[in-house]
XYZ file of N, CA, C and O in Angstrom:
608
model
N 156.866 263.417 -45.857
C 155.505 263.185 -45.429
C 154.940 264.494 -44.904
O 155.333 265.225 -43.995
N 154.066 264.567 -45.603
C 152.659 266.151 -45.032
C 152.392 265.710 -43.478
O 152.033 264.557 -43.238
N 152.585 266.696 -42.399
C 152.110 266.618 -41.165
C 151.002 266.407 -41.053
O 150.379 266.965 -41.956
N 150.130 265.646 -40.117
C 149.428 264.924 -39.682
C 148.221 266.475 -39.503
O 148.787 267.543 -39.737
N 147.118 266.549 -39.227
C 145.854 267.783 -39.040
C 145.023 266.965 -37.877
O 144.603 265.826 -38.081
N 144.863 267.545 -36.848
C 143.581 266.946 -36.031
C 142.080 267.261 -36.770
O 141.699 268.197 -37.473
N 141.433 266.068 -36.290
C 140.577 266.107 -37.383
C 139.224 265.761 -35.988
O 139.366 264.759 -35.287
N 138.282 266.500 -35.816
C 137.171 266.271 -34.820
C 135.917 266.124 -35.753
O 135.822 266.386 -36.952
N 134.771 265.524 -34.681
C 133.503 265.590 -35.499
C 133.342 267.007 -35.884
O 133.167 267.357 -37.051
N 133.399 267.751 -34.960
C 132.884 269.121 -35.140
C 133.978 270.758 -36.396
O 133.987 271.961 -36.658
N 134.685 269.365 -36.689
C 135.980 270.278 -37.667
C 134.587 271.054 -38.529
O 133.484 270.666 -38.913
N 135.454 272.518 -38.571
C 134.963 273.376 -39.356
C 135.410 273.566 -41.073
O 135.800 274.626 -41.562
N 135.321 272.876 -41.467
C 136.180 272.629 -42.657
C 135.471 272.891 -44.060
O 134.535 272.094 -44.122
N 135.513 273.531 -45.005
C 134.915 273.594 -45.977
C 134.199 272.095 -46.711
O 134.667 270.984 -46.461
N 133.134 272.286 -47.538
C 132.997 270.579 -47.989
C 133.807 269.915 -48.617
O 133.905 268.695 -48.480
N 134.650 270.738 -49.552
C 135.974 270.747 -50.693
C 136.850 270.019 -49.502
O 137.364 268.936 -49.780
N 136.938 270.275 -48.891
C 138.120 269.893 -47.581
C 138.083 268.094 -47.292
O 138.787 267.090 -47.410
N 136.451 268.634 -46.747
C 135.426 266.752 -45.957
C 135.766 265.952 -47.515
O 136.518 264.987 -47.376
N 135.353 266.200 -48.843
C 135.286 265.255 -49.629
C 137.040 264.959 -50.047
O 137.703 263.922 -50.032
N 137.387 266.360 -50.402
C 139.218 265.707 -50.620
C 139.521 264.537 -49.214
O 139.882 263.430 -49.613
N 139.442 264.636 -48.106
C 139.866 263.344 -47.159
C 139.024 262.491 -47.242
O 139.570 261.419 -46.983
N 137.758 262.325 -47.507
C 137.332 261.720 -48.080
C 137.666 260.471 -49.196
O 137.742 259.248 -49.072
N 137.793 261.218 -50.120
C 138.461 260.863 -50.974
C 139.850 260.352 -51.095
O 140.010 259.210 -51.525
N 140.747 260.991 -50.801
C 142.117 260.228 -50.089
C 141.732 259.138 -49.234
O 142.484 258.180 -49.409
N 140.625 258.876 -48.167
C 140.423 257.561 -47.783
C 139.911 256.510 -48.174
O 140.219 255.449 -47.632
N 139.012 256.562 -49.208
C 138.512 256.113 -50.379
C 136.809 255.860 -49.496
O 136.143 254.862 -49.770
N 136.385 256.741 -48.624
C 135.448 256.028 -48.271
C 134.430 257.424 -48.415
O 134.758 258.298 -49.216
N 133.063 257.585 -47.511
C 131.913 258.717 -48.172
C 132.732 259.524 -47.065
O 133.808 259.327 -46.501
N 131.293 260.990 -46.969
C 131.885 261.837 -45.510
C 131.318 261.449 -44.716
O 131.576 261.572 -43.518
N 130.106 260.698 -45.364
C 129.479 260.356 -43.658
C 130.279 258.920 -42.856
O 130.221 258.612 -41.666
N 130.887 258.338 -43.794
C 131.977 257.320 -42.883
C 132.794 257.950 -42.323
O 132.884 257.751 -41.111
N 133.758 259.000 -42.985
C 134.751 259.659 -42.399
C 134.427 260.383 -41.268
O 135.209 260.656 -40.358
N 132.996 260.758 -41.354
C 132.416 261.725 -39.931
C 132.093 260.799 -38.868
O 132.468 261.231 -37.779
N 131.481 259.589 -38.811
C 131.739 258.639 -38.080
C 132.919 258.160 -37.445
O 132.962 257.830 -36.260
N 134.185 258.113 -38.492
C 135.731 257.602 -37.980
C 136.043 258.879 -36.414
O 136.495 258.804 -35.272
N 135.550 259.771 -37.189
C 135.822 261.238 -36.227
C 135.220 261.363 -35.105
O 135.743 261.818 -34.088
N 133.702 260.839 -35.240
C 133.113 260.869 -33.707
C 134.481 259.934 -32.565
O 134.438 260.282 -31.385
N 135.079 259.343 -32.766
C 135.770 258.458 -31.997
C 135.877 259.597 -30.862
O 135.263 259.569 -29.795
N 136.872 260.725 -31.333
C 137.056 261.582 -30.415
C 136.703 261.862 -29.240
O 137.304 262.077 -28.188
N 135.218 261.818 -29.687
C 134.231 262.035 -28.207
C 134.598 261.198 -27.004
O 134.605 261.509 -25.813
N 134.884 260.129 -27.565
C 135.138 258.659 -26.483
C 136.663 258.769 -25.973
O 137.257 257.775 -25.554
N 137.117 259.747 -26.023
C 138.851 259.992 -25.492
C 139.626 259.579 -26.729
O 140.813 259.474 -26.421
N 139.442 259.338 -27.851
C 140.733 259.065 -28.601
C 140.492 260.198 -29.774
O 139.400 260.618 -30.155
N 141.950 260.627 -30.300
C 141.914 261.586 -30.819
C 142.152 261.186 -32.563
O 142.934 260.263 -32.790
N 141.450 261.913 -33.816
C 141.701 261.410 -34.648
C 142.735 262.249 -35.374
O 142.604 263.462 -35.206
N 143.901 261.789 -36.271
C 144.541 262.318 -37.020
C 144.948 262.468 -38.518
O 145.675 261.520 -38.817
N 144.780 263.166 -39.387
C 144.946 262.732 -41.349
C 145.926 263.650 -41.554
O 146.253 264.772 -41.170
N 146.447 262.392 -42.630
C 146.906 264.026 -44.158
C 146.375 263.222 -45.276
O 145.360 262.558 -45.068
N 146.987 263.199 -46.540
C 146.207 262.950 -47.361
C 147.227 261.659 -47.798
O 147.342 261.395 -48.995
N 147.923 260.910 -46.831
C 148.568 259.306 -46.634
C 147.658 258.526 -45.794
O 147.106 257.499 -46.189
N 147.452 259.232 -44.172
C 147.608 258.223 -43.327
C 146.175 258.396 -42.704
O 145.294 259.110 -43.183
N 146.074 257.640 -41.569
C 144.764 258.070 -40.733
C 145.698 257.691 -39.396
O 146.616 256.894 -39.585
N 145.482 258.276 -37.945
C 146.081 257.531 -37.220
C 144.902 257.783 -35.761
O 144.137 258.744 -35.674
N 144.988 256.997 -35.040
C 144.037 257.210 -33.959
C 145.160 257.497 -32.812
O 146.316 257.377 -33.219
N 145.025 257.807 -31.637
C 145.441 258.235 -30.994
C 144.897 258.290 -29.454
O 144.335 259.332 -29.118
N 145.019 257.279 -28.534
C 144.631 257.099 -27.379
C 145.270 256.910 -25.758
O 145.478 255.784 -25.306
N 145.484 257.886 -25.141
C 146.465 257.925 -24.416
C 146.021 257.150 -22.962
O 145.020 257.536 -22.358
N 146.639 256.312 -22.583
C 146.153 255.444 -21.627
C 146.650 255.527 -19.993
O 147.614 256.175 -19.587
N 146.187 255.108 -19.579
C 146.030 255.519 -17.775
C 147.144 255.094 -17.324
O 147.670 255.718 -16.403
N 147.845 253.795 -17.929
C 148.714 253.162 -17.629
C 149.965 253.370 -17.597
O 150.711 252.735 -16.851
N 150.542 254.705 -18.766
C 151.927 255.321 -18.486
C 151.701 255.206 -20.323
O 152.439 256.031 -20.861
N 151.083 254.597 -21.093
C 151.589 254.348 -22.484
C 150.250 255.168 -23.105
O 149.128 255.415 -22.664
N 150.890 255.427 -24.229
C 149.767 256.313 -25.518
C 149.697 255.242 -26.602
O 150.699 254.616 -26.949
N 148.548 255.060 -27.102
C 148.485 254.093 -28.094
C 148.093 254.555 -29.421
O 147.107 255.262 -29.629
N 148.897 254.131 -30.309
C 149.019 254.826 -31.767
C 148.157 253.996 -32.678
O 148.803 252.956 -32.807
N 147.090 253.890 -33.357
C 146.854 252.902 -34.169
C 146.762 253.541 -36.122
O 145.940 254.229 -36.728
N 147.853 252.969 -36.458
C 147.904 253.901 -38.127
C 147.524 252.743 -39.152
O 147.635 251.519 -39.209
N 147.066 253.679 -39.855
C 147.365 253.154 -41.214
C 147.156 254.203 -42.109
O 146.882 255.391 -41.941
N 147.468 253.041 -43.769
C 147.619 254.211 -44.938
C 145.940 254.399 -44.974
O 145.171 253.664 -44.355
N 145.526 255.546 -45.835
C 144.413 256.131 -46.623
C 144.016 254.901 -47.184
O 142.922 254.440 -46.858
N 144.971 254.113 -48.229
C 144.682 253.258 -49.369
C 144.664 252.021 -48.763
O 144.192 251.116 -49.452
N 145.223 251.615 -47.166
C 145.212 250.339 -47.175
C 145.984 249.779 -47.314
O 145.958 248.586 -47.010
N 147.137 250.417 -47.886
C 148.296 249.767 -48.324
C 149.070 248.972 -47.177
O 148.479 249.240 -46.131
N 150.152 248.098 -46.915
C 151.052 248.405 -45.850
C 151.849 249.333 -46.390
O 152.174 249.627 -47.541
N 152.221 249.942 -44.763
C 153.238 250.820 -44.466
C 154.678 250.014 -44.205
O 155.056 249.232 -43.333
N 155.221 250.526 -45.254
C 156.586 249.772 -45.352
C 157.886 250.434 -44.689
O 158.878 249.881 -44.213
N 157.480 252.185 -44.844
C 158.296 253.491 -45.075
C 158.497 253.462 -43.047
O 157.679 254.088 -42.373
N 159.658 252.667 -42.363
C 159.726 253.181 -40.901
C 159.756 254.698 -40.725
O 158.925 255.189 -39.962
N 160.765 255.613 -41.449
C 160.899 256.616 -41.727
C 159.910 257.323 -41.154
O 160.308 257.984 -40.195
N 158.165 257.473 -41.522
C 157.237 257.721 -41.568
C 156.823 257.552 -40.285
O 156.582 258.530 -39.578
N 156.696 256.296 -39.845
C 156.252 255.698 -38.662
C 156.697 257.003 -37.320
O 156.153 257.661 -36.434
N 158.076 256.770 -37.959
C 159.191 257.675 -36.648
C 158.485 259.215 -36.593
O 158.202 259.946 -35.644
N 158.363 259.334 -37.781
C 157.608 261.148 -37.766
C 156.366 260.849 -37.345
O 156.598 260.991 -36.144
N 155.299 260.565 -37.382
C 153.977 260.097 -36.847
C 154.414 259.795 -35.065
O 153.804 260.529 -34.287
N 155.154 259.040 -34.584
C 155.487 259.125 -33.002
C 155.518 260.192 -33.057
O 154.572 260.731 -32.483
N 156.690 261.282 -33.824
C 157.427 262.150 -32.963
C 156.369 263.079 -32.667
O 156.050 263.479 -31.547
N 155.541 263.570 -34.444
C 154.490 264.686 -33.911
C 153.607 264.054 -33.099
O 153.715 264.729 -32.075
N 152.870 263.278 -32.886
C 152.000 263.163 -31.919
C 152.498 262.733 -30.154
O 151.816 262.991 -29.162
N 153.507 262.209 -30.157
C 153.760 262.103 -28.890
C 155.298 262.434 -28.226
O 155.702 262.225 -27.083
N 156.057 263.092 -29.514
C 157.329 263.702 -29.016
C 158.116 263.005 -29.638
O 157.854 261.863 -30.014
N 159.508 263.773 -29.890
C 160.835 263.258 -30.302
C 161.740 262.690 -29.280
O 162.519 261.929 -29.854
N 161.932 262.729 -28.211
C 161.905 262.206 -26.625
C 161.412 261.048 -26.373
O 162.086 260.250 -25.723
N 160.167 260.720 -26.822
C 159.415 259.307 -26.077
C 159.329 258.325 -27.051
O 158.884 258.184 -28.190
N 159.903 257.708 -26.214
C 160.367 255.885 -26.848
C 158.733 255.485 -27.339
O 157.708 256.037 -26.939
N 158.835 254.435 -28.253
C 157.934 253.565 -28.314
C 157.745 251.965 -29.273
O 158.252 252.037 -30.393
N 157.335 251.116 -29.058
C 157.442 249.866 -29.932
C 156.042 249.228 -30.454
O 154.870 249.227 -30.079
N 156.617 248.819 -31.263
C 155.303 248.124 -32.206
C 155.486 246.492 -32.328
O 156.106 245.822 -33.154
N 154.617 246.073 -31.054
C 154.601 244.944 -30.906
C 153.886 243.231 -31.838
O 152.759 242.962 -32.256
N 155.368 242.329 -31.832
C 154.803 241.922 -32.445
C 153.944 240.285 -31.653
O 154.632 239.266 -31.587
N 152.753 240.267 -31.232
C 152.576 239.742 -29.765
C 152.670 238.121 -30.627
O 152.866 237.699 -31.766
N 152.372 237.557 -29.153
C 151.924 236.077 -29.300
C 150.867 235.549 -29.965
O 149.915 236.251 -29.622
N 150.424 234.595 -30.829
C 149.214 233.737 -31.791
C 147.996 234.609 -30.534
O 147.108 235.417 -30.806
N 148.267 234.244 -29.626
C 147.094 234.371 -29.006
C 145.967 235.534 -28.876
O 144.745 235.487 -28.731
N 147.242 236.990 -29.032
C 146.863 238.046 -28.947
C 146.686 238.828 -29.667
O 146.555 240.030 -29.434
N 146.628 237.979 -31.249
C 147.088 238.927 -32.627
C 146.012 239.621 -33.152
O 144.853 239.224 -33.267
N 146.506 240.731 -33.472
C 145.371 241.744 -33.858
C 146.066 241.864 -35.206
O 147.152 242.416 -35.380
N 145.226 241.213 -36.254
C 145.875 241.274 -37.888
C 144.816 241.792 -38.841
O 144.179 240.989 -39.524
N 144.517 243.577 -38.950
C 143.176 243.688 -39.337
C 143.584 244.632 -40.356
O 144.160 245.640 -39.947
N 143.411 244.514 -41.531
C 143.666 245.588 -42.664
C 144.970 246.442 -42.862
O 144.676 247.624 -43.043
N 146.340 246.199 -42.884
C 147.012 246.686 -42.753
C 147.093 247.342 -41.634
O 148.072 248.057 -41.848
N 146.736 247.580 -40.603
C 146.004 248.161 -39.364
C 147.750 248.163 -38.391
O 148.221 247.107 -37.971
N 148.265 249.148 -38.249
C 149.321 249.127 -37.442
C 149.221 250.039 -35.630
O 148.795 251.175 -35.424
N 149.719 249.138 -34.692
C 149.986 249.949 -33.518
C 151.223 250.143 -33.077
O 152.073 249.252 -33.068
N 151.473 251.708 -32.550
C 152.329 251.563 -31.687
C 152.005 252.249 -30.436
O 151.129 253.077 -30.187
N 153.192 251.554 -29.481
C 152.660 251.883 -27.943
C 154.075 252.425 -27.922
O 155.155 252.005 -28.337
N 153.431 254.162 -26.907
C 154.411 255.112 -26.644
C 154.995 255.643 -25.595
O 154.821 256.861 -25.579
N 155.912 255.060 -24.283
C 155.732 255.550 -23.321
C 154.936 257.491 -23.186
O 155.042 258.151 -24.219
N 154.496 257.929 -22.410
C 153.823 258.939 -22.139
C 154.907 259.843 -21.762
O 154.842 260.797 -22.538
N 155.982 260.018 -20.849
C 156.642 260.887 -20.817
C 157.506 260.822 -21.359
O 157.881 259.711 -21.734
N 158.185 261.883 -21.642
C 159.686 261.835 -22.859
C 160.845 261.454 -21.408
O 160.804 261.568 -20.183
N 161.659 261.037 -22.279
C 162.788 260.525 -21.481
C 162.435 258.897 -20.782
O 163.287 258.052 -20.505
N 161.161 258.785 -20.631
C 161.279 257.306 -20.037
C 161.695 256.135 -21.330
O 161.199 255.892 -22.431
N 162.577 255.718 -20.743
C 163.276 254.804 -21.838
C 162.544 253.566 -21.740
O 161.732 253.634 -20.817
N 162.521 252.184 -22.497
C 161.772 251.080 -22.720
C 163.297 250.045 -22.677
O 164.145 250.206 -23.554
N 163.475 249.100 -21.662
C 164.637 248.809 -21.218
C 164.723 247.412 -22.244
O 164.668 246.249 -21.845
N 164.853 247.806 -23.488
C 165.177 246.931 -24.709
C 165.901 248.257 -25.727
O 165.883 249.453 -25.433
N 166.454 247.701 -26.847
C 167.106 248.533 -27.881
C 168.640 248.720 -27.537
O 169.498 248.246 -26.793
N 168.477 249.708 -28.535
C 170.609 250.382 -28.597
C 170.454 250.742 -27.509
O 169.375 250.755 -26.916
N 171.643 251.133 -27.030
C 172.362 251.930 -25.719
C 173.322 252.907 -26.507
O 173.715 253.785 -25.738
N 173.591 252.982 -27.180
C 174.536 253.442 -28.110
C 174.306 255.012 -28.650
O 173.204 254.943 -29.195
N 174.637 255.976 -28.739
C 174.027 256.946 -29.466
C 173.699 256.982 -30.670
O 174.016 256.067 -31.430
N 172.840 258.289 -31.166
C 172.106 258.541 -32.473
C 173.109 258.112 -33.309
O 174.251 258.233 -32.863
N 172.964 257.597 -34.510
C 173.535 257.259 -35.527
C 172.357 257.159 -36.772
O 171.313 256.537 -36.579
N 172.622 257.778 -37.942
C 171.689 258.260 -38.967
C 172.825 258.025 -40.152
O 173.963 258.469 -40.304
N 172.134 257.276 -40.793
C 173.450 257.343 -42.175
C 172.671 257.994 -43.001
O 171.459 257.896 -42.804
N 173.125 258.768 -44.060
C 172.600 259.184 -45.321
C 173.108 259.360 -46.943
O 172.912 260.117 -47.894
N 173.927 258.093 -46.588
C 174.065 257.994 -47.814
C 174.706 256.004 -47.711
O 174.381 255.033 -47.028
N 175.808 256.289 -48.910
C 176.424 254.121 -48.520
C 177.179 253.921 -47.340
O 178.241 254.461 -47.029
N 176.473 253.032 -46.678
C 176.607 252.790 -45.436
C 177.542 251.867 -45.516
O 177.615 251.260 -46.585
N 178.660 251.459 -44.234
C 179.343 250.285 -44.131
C 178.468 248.985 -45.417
O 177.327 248.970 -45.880
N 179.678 248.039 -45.621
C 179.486 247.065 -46.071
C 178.125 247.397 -48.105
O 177.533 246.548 -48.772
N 178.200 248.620 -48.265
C 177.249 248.987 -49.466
C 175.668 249.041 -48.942
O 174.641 248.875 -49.598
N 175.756 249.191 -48.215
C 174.067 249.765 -47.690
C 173.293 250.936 -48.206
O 174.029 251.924 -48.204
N 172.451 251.128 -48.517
C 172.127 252.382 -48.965
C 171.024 252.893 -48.272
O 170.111 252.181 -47.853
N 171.092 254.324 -48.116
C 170.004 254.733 -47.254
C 169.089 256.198 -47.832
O 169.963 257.057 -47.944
N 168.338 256.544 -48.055
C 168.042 257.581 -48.502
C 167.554 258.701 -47.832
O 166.574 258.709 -47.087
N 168.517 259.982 -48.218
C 168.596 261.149 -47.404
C 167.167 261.357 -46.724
O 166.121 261.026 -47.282
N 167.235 261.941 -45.460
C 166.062 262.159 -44.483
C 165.182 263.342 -45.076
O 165.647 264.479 -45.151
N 164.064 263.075 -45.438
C 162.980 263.847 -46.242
C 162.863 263.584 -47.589
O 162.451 264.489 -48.315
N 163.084 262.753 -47.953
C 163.345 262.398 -49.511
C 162.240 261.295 -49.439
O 162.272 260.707 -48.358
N 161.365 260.897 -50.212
C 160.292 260.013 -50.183
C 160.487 258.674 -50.572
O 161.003 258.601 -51.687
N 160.226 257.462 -49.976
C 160.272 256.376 -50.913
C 159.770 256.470 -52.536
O 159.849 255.481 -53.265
């Protein structure tokens, strides 16, 4: 996956630039320049020519991630997900993508969040305890996993 570019209203960017993301989002520039004003309002916007991700860091101790693909697609690839935390809020800081109660469901266009604790090292007192473990190739029992940087 291509690293993520901060992307502001005021990006200085050639037009070749505005219409290629554009275009990778499938929408005009003046929508995409709209997606971008967000910024102004404290949240930060992020592209490559996959994803869009917003980025809003909250008072409360957590940063809030909201991604999706360009196309709309779901995001199937965790892989991806994990690099999107790491550059925007560290390889250090935990975070989960909740899946809430009927009551609270936010189910909008492939539309994904995750919530990131804010400082690295604060752990989220759920998950392994166990150390890193990464397979890259057949895993116990015929699992297969595909080497780290290699694309779905």
């Amino acid at each position: 996956m291509e690293p993520l570019e901060q992307a502001t209203e005021r990006a200085r960017w050639p037009r070749s630039k505005w219409r290629e993301l554009a275009n990778d989002a499938g929408m005009s520039i003046k929508r995409l320049k709209k997606i971008m004003k967000r910024s102004s309002r404290g949240e930060q916007v992020w592209l490559n020519g996959q994803y869009v991700v917003h980025k809003r860091v909250r008072d409360d101790g957590w940063t809030e991630l909201s991604l999706r693909r360009q196309d709309r697609a779901p995001i199937t690839d965790w892989r991806h997900k994990q690099q999107i935390k790491n550059q925007l809020c560290g390889p250090e800081c935990e975070g989960v993508e909740l899946y809430p109660a009927e009551s609270r469901l936010m189910d909008t266009s492939n539309q994904y969040w995750l919530f990131v604790r804010t400082a690295p090292g604060d752990r989220i007192p759920v998950g392994f305890t166990v150390t890193r473990k990464v397979t890259t190739h057949k895993g116990v029992g015929g699992s297969v996993q595909r080497p780290p940087g290699e694309e779905e």
